[in-house]
mmCIF file of C-alpha atoms and ligand atoms in Angstrom:
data_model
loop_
_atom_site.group_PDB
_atom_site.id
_atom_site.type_symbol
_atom_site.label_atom_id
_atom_site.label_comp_id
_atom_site.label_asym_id
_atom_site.label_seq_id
_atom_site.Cartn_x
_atom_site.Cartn_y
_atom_site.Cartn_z
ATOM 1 C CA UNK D 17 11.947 28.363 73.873
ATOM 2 C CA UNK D 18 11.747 29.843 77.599
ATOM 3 C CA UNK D 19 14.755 29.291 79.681
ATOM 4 C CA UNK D 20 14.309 26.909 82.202
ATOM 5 C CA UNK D 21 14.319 28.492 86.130
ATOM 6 C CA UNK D 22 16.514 26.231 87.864
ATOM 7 C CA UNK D 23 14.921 25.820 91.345
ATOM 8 C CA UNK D 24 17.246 23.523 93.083
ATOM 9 C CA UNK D 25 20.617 25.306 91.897
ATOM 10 C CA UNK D 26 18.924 28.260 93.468
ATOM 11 C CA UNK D 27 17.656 26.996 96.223
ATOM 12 C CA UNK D 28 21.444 25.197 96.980
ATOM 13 C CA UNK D 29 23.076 28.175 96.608
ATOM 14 C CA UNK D 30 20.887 29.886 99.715
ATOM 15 C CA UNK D 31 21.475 26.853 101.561
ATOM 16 C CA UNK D 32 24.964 27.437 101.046
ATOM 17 C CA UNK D 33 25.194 30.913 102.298
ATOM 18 C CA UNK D 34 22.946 29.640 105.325
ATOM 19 C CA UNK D 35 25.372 26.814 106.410
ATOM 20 C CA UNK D 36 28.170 29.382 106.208
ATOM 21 C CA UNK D 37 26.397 31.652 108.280
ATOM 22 C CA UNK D 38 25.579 29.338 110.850
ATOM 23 C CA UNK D 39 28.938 27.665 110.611
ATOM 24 C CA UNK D 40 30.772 31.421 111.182
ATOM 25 C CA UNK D 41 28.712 32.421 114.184
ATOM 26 C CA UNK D 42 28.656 28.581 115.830
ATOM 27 C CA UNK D 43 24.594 29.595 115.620
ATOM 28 C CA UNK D 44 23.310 26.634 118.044
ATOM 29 C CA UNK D 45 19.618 26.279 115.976
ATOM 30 C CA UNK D 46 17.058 23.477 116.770
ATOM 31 C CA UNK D 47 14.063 23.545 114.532
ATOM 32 C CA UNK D 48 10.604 20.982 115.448
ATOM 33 C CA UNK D 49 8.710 19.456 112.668
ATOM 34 C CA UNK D 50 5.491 17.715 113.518
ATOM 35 C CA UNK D 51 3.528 15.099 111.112
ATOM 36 C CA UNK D 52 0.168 13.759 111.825
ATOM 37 C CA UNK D 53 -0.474 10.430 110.174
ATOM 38 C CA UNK D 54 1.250 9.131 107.334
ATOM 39 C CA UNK D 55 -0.014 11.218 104.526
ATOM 40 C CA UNK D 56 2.771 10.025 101.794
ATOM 41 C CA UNK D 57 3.322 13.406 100.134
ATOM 42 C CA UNK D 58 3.650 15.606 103.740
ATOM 43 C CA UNK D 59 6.378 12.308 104.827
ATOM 44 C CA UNK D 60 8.183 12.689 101.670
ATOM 45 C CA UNK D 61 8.010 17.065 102.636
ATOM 46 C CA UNK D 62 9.292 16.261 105.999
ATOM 47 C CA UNK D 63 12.223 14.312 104.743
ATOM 48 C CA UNK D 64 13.154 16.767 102.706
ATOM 49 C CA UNK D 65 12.974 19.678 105.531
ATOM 50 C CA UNK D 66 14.925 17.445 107.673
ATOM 51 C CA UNK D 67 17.542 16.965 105.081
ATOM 52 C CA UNK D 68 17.675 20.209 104.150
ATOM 53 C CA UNK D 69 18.250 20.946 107.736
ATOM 54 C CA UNK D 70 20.847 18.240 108.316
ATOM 55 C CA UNK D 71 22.714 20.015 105.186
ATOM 56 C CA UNK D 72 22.372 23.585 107.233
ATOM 57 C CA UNK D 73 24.020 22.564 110.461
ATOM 58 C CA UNK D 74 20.153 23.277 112.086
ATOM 59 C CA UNK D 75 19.271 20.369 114.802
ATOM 60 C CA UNK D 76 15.757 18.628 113.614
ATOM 61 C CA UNK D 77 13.360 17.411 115.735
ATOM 62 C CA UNK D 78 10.675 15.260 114.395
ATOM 63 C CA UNK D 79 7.371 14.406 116.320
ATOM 64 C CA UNK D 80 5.105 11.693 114.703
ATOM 65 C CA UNK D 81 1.407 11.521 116.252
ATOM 66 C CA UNK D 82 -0.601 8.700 114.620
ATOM 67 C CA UNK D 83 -3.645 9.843 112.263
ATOM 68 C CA UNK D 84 -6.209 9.556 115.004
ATOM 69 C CA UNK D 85 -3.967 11.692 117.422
ATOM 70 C CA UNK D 86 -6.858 14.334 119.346
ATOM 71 C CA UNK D 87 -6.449 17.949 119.393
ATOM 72 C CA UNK D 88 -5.587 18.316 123.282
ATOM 73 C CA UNK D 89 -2.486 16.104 122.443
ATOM 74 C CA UNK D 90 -1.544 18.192 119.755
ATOM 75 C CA UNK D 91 -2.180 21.386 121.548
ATOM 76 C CA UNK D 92 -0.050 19.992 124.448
ATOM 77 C CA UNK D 93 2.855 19.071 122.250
ATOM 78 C CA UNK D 94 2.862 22.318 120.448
ATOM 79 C CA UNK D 95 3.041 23.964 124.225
ATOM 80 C CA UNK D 96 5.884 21.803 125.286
ATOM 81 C CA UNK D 97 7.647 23.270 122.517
ATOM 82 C CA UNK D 98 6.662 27.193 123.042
ATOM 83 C CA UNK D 99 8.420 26.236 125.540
ATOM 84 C CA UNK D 100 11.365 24.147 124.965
ATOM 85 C CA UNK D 101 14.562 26.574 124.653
ATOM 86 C CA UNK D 102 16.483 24.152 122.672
ATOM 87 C CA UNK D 103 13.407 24.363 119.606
ATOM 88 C CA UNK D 104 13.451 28.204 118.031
ATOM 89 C CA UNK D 105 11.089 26.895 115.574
ATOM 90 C CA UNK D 106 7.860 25.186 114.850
ATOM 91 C CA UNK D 107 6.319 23.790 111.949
ATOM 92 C CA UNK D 108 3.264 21.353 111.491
ATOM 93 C CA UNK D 109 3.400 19.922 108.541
ATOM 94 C CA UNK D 110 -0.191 20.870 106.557
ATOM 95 C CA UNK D 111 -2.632 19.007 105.975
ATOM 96 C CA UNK D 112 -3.808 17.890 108.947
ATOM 97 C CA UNK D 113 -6.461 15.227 109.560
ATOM 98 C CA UNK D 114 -9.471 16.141 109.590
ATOM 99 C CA UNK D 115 -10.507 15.800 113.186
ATOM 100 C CA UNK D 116 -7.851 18.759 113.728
ATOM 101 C CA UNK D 117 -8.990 22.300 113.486
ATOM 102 C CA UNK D 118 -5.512 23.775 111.598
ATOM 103 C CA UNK D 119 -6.313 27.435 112.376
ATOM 104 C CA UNK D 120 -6.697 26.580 116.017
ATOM 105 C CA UNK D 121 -3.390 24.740 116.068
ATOM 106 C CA UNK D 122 -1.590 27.310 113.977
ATOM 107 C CA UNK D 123 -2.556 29.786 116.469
ATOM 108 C CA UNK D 124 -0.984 28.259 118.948
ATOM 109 C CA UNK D 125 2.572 27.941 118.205
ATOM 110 C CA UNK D 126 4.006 30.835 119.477
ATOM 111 C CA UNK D 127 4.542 33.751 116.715
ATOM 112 C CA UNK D 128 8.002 33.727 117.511
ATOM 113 C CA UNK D 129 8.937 30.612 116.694
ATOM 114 C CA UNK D 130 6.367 30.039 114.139
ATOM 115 C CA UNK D 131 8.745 29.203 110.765
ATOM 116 C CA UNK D 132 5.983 28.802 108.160
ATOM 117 C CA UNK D 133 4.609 32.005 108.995
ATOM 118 C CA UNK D 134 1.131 30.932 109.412
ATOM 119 C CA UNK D 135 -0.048 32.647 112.415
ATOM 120 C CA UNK D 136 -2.606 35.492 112.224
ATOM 121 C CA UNK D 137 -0.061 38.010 113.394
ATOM 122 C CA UNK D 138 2.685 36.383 111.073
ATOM 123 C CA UNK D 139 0.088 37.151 108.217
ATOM 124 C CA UNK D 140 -1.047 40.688 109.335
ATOM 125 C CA UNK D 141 2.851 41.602 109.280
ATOM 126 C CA UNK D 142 3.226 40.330 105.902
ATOM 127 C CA UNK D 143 0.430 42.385 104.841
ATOM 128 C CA UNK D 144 1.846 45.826 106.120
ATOM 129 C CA UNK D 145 5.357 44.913 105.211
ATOM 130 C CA UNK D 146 7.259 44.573 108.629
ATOM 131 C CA UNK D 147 7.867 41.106 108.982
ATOM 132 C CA UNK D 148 10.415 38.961 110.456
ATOM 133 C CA UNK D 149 9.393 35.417 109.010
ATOM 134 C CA UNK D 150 8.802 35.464 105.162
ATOM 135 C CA UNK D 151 6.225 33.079 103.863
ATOM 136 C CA UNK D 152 8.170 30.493 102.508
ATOM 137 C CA UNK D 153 6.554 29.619 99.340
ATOM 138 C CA UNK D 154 5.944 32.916 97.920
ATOM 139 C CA UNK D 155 9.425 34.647 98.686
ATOM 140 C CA UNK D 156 10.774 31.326 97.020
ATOM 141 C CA UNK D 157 8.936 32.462 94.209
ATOM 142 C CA UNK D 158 10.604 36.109 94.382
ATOM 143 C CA UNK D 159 14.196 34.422 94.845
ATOM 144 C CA UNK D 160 13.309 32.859 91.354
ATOM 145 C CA UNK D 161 11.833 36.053 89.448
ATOM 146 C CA UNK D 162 14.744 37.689 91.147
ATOM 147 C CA UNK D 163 17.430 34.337 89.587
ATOM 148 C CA UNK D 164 16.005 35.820 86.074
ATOM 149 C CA UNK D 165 16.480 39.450 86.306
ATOM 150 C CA UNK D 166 13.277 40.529 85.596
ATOM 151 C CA UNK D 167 12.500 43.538 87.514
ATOM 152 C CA UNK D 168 8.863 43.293 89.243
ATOM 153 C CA UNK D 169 8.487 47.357 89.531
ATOM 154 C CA UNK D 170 5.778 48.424 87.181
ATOM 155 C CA UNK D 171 5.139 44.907 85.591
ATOM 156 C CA UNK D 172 1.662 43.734 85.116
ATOM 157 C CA UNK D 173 1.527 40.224 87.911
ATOM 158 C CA UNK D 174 -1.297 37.397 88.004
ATOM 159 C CA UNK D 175 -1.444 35.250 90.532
ATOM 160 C CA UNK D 176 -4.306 32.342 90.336
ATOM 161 C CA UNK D 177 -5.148 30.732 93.090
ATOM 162 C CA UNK D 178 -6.251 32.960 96.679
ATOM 163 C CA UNK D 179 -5.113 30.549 99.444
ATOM 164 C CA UNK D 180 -3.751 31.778 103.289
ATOM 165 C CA UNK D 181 -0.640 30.125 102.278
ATOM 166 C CA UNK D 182 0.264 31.438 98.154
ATOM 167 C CA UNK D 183 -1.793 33.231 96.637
ATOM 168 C CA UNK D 184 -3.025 35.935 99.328
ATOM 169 C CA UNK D 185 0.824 36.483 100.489
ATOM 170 C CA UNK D 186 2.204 35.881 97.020
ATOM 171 C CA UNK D 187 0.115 39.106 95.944
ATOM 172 C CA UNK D 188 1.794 40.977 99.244
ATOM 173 C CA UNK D 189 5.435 40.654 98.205
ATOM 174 C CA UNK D 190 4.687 41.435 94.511
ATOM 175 C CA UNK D 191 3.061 44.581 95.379
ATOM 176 C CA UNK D 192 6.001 45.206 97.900
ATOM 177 C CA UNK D 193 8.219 45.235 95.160
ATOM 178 C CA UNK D 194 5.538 47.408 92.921
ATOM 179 C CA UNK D 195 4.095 45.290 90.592
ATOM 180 C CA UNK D 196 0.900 45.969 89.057
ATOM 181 C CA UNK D 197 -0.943 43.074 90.906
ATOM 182 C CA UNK D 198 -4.235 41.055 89.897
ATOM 183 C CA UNK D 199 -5.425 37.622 91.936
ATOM 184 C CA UNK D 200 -7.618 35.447 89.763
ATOM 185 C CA UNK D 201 -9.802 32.667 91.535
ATOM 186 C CA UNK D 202 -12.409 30.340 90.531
ATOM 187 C CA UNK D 203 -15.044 33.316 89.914
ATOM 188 C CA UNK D 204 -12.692 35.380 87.707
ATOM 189 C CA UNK D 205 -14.081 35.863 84.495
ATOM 190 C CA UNK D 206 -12.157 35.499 81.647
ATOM 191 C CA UNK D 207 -8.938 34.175 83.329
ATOM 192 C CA UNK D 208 -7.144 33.647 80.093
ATOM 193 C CA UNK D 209 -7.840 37.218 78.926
ATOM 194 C CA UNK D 210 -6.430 38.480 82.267
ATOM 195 C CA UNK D 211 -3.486 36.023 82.392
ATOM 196 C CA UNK D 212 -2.305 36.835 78.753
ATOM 197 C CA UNK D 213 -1.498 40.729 79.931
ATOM 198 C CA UNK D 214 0.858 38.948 83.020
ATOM 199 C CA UNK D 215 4.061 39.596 82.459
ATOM 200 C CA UNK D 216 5.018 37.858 85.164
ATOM 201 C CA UNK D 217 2.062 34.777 86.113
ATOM 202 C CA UNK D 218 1.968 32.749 89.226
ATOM 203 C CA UNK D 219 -0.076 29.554 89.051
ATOM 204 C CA UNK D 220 -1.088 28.353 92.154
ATOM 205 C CA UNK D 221 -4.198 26.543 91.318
ATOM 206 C CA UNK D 222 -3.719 23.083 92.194
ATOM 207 C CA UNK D 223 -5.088 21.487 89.082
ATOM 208 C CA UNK D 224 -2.682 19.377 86.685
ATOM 209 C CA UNK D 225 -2.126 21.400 83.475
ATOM 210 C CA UNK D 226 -4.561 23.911 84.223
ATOM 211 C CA UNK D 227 -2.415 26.749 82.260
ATOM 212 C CA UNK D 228 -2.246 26.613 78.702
ATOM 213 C CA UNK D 229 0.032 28.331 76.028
ATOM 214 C CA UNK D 230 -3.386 30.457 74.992
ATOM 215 C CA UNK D 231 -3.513 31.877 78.514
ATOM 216 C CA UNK D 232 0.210 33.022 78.522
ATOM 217 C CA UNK D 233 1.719 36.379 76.828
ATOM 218 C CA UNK D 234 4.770 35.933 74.893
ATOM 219 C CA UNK D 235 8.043 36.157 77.123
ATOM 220 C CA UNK D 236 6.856 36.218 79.902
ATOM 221 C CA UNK D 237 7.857 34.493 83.732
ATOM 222 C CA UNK D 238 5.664 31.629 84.362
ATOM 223 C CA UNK D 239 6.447 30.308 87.713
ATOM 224 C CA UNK D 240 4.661 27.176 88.893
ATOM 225 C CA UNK D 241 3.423 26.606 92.100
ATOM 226 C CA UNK D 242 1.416 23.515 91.381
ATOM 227 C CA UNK D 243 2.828 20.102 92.421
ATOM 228 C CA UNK D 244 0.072 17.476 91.470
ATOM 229 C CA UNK D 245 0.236 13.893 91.278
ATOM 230 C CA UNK D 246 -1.210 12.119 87.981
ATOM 231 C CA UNK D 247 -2.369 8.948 87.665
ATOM 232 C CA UNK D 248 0.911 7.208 86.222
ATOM 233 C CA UNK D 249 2.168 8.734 89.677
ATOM 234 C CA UNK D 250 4.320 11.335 87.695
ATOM 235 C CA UNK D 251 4.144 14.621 89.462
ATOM 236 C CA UNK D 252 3.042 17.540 87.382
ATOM 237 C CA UNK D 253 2.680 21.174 87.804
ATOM 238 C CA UNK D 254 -0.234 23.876 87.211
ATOM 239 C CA UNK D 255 1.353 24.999 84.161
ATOM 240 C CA UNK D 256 1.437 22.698 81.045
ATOM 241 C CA UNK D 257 4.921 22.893 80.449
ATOM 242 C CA UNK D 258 5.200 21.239 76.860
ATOM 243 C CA UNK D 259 3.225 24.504 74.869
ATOM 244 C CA UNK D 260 4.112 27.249 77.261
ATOM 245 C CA UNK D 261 7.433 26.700 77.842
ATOM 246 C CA UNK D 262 7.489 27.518 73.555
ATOM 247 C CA UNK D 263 5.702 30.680 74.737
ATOM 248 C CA UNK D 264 7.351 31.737 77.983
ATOM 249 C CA UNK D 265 10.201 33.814 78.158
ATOM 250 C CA UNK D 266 11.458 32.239 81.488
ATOM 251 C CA UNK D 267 9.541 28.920 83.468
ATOM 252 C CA UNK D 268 9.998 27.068 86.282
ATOM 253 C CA UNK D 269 9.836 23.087 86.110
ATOM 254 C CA UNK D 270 7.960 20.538 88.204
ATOM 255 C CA UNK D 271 9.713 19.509 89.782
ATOM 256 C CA UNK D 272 12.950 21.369 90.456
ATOM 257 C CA UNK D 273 11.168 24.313 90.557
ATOM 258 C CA UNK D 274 9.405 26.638 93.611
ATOM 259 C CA UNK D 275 9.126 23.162 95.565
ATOM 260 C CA UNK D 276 13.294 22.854 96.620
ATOM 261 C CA UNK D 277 12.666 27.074 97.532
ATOM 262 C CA UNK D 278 10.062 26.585 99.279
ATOM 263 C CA UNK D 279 12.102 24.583 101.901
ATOM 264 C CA UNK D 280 15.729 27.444 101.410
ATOM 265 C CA UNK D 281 12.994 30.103 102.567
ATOM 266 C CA UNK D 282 12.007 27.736 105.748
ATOM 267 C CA UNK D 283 15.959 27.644 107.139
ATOM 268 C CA UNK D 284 16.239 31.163 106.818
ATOM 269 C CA UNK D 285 12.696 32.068 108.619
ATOM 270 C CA UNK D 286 14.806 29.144 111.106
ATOM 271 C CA UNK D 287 17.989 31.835 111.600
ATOM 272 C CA UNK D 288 15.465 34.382 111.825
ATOM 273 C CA UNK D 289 14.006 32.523 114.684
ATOM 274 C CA UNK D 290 17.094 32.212 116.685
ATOM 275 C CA UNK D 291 18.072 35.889 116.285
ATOM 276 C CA UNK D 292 14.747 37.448 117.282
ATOM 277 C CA UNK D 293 14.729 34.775 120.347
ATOM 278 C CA UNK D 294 18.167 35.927 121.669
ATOM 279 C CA UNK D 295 17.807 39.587 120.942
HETATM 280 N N1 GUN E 23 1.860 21.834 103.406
HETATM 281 C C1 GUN E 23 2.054 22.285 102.147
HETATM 282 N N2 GUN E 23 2.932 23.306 102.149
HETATM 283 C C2 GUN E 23 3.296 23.500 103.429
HETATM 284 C C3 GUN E 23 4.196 24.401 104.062
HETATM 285 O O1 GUN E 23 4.827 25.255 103.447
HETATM 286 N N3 GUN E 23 4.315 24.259 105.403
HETATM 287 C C4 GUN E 23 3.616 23.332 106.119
HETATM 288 N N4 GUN E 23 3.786 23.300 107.439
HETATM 289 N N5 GUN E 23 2.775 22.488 105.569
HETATM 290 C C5 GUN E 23 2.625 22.569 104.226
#
């Protein structure tokens, strides 16, 4: 039986240090979090950043635009807030509707304030290593390999699933720390010949249950990035928990898992925010 990763003791323990550290240097932090529409899943995500926040010491500013809010308004918000000196961060809250180009929004927040790490030059700096603004999900998922001791130098990593926001960076920081790095996607062939020689796998597929025992190699760290929503309403990760977590050496639940990280990562990119911005 794997030991269960426990995400939220993790993630309350870098909360924690973060409060302290705000607390010690009277850090004066205001972070904005806009929501389109009323998507129940990004409210619930919101919530939880604004708690999180609220728990920090970090002021949070919420801005609600109804579902059929245009692009100009958006644009002009996001503007008023590159510009607002009491806001050192920015986050839109994904997905948008549909009438909203994200890529165009996301490039307009200004890099320096831009918390999710999202924009291009956010990205590109991930990719060569020198970045100020971690993407949140994937160094979440570090924290947690890092919770278990594993060392990720040499080690033989799968991630499945390519997105902008896990997969592609997820791949970056393992590699950063030396790992032996393979992305699977929808074209891979043979995932669960390539997953079995992970000794550390990363599902980030977005499909309930999508990882079975046969896929996984004995011991190994299966964290789950998945959080999907069945139809008894239960939410459920990527990984099928029952039959690998008899497998796994170490796993991460859904939930209590990378989700509660995901949103420790996001008020340290916020400190990170207000240092660069009064450097
Ligand atoms: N939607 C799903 N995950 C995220 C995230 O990390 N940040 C934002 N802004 N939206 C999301």
């Amino acid at each position: 039986m794997a030991d269960i990763i426990d995400g939220k003791a993790v993630s309350a323990a870098v909360k924690e240090q973060i409060k302290e550290e705000i607390a010690r240097e009277g850090l004066d932090i205001g972070l904005a979090v806009v929501i389109v529409g009323d998507d129940p899943a990004s409210r619930v995500y919101v919530n939880n950043k604004k708690k999180a926040c609220e728990f920090c010491g970090i002021k949070s500013y919420e801005y609600a635009l109804p579902e059929d809010a245009t692009e100009e308004e958006l644009l002009e918000l996001i503007d008023t807030l590159n510009g607002d000196g009491k806001v050192n961060g920015i986050l839109v809250q994904l997905p948008l509707p549909k009438q909203l180009d994200e890529k165009k929004i996301i490039e307009r927040i200004s890099p320096m304030k831009d918390v999710d790490a999202f924009h291009e030059s956010n990205v590109g700096r991930i990719m060569i290593g020198n970045y100020a603004f971690l993407p949140c999900t994937p160094a979440g998922c570090m924290e947690l390999i890092r919770s278990t001791g594993v060392e990720v130098s040499g080690k033989e990593c799968v991630v499945i699933g390519r997105s902008n926001i896990v997969g592609k960076p997820m791949a970056m920081l393992l590699l950063h720390e030396n790992g032996t790095v393979t992305v699977c996607h929808s074209r891979t062939k043979d995932l669960a010949e390539v997953c079995r020689r992970a000794d550390i796998l990363i599902a980030a597929v977005g499909r309930a249950n999508f990882v079975t025992a046969d896929m996984v190699k004995e011991g190994a760290v299966v964290i789950d990035v998945g959080i999907n929503r069945l139809e008894n309403g239960k939410l459920c990760g990527d990984v099928k928990f029952d039959e690998v977590s008899e497998k796994a050496g170490y796993i991460t639940p859904v939930p209590g898992g990378v989700g509660p990280m995901t949103i420790a990562m996001l008020m340290k990119n916020t400190v990170m925010a207000k240092r660069i911005q009064t450097k």
